[in-house]
Amino acid sequence: MSSHVDEDGERVDVSENEGSGVSSSGYDWKLNRRQTLAVIGAAGASSLTGCLHDGDGEGPGRGETSEDAGAPPAAFDYDPADVIEVENAGAVDEGYEFERPDEEVELNDDIDEATTLSNDVVHVVTTDVTVTDSLTIDPGTIVEFQDGTEMEIDSGGEIIADGTADDPILLTGTQESPGWWDGLYIEDSDSLNNVLNYAVVEYGGGGHEANVHVGRSRREARVTVTNCTLRHSDGYGLFVHRGSSFPDSETNNYVGNDSGPVWTSVRNTHYLDGGSDYLGNGEDHVRISGRSVSGDATWDALNVAYRMEGSTEYSDGELEIGAGTLFLFHDDADFEFDSGSSIVAEGTDERPIVFSATDNTPGWWNGIYVEDSASANNHLSKALVEFGGGDNEAAVTVGRSRRDASLRLTNCTVRHSDSYGLFVHRGSELPDSAGNVYTGNESGAASVSARTAHFLDDTSDYTGNEEDVVDVAGRSVEKDASWDGINVPYRIDGTVEFSDNEVVIEPGAEILFREGAGMEFDSGSIFQLEGTADDPILFTGTQHQPGWWDGIYVSDSYSRNNSIGNVVVEYGGGERNGNLHVGRSRREAFVSVANSTFRHSGEWGVWVHGSSETNEDVCDINDFHDNAEGDCEIED
């Protein structure tokens, strides 16, 4: 006697003349179809190290699905301030007291010639002052601004406020009240000499966006801000317009500002430095306005989040994102990488890179979209992407129609998408990707083309989604391909046609076919569909209805290496003559078939055209059950 597996996963004994079929004791597709995932995400760490798990950090083992799939572990609450230490930032320590001279001098005229403000008096600004020449402020100088006044640096003007650690400069209000004065406004001065160093600017932001406001629409300005303390603004500590810049700025302290530390454009994000302190404000994040941006850049990890607004479109340059960076995306925001660009975002166990949302709602933002960047440098590693998939196909989308893209994903978690976790277009690639977790996604773990399905790996976890499948769009496939036995089914829509290539489907794979779908092996293809007794391969329909899908069609592939073994094929025979249809008129085909089960076909279990061949004992060494036209037909 031999045995096969029935549709309920139970062992069924059959007589020798009924064939051997898939030999397994109590094989259960739902419990045993998956490979062990003791190492998933980033080596199964207990916090975010590429993926998220509770408890002992072990991923689902064979026959298991994580009980907490689709929800963040309670222990996970990433705060960059916990891992990014900032020391000695700013001009002064908390509690520092300036030595105020006894004498006051009013400053109530515009500055249209070279002028120096000395430290032996207090300079009291009583009206708006416009600077159109060079203004130098000596170390240790105090400048006080009356209610509603400002200092504006216009075209032709410049400000040189170069203090020292022992003698910092103070720009303050005559009253210690946020927004008391309007602030320092560098409107359209792009002088290379503009500098604030070891300066304290406080209690501004009344009539402008920040204590220090740089640039305006259609005006370019610049300033270098180093070792400064920008505090107690009614708005931001620093605002820099998209056409302006603050190059070489570093080691500043932005604290006590009502709206937040900094607001700037994505074009200026690379000027923000990880050595500055952005904590202790009304809103502890850096506000970034999305724009098109180009050029090589590094975005440092800060001790607060980047809060991203609008669409950020990167082109013609490489963006490197520092380990430990946290992004919070606004409603409908995008992060897009176009032609000529690349993204390198490589986190670590202790400092992951997190792409999240301002609201924990699936689809809140659109996601990461590698549209037509085919750079080999594109890499996300030990990163979390969550709450995306708004207007895009997935939280992480690779490629588009008539655009080729490439992205390597390693040890990442992609979750809580309003659509798929991952989408890979038919002309795009996901090379060397491994160890990822796709969970809690509304449409499923991933959607790929038949041309890109081979990039999915069996070290990743695809469970815990609204639908635990990977959707595969049927296409012609001309490149060599190996489909791993991943831990959810592949779900095929349309016909997958292999030609001029070598194809392997690994043990344990489960392939579901939608109505009318099929799998075809054409001229030049060589295939091995070889399961094992412990890990058979299943080809079935999305509905258990004979003839639901067309079946496996070996059209005109005549390689003597073609083989099918330890597989179950069921509910096919729709538009073909059987679950397995070999050959056609004026075309020769060959396949060797052993230890397999063919059942519930709308036609034959196996049907072989007269011009084609298979092993002589094909009808004897396989199992057949409940096929509408009969079990096994070899035409003369």
PDB file of C-alpha atoms in Angstrom, residues 368 380 393-398 407 409 414-415 417 419-425 429-430 433 436-439 441 443-448 452 455-457 460 462 465 469-471:
ATOM      1  CA  ILE A 368       8.396  55.128  -0.415  1.00  0.00           C
ATOM      2  CA  LEU A 380      16.984  49.836   2.812  1.00  0.00           C
ATOM      3  CA  GLU A 393       0.246  50.440  -4.754  1.00  0.00           C
ATOM      4  CA  ALA A 394       2.125  49.695  -1.532  1.00  0.00           C
ATOM      5  CA  ALA A 395       4.056  51.139   1.384  1.00  0.00           C
ATOM      6  CA  VAL A 396       7.192  50.375  -0.659  1.00  0.00           C
ATOM      7  CA  THR A 397       6.662  50.602  -4.425  1.00  0.00           C
ATOM      8  CA  VAL A 398       9.397  49.717  -6.916  1.00  0.00           C
ATOM      9  CA  LEU A 407      15.764  48.320  -4.612  1.00  0.00           C
ATOM     10  CA  LEU A 409      15.548  45.331   1.065  1.00  0.00           C
ATOM     11  CA  VAL A 414       6.924  46.856   6.232  1.00  0.00           C
ATOM     12  CA  ARG A 415       3.573  47.013   7.972  1.00  0.00           C
ATOM     13  CA  SER A 417      -0.166  49.658   4.714  1.00  0.00           C
ATOM     14  CA  SER A 419      -2.676  48.406   0.344  1.00  0.00           C
ATOM     15  CA  TYR A 420       0.236  45.968  -0.043  1.00  0.00           C
ATOM     16  CA  GLY A 421       3.415  46.054   1.970  1.00  0.00           C
ATOM     17  CA  LEU A 422       5.517  45.740  -1.192  1.00  0.00           C
ATOM     18  CA  PHE A 423       4.818  46.236  -4.889  1.00  0.00           C
ATOM     19  CA  VAL A 424       7.398  45.395  -7.566  1.00  0.00           C
ATOM     20  CA  HIS A 425       6.551  46.303 -11.155  1.00  0.00           C
ATOM     21  CA  GLU A 429      14.037  44.300  -9.479  1.00  0.00           C
ATOM     22  CA  LEU A 430      14.481  43.492  -5.796  1.00  0.00           C
ATOM     23  CA  SER A 433      16.614  41.051  -0.648  1.00  0.00           C
ATOM     24  CA  ASN A 436      12.150  41.067   5.873  1.00  0.00           C
ATOM     25  CA  VAL A 437       8.771  41.081   7.581  1.00  0.00           C
ATOM     26  CA  TYR A 438       5.585  42.138   5.757  1.00  0.00           C
ATOM     27  CA  THR A 439       2.685  42.220   8.203  1.00  0.00           C
ATOM     28  CA  ASN A 441      -1.058  45.142   5.381  1.00  0.00           C
ATOM     29  CA  SER A 443      -4.232  43.914   0.583  1.00  0.00           C
ATOM     30  CA  GLY A 444      -1.542  41.396   1.435  1.00  0.00           C
ATOM     31  CA  ALA A 445       2.178  41.087   1.970  1.00  0.00           C
ATOM     32  CA  ALA A 446       3.263  41.874  -1.584  1.00  0.00           C
ATOM     33  CA  SER A 447       2.200  42.231  -5.182  1.00  0.00           C
ATOM     34  CA  VAL A 448       4.698  41.318  -7.873  1.00  0.00           C
ATOM     35  CA  THR A 452       9.807  39.522 -10.295  1.00  0.00           C
ATOM     36  CA  PHE A 455      13.115  37.987  -5.842  1.00  0.00           C
ATOM     37  CA  LEU A 456      10.921  36.884  -2.918  1.00  0.00           C
ATOM     38  CA  ASP A 457      12.939  34.901  -0.396  1.00  0.00           C
ATOM     39  CA  SER A 460      11.284  36.650   5.025  1.00  0.00           C
ATOM     40  CA  TYR A 462       4.796  37.324   4.854  1.00  0.00           C
ATOM     41  CA  ASN A 465      -1.830  40.503   6.789  1.00  0.00           C
ATOM     42  CA  VAL A 469      -0.871  35.905   0.078  1.00  0.00           C
ATOM     43  CA  VAL A 470       1.597  37.284  -2.396  1.00  0.00           C
ATOM     44  CA  ASP A 471      -0.254  38.349  -5.531  1.00  0.00           C
TER      45      ASP A 471
END
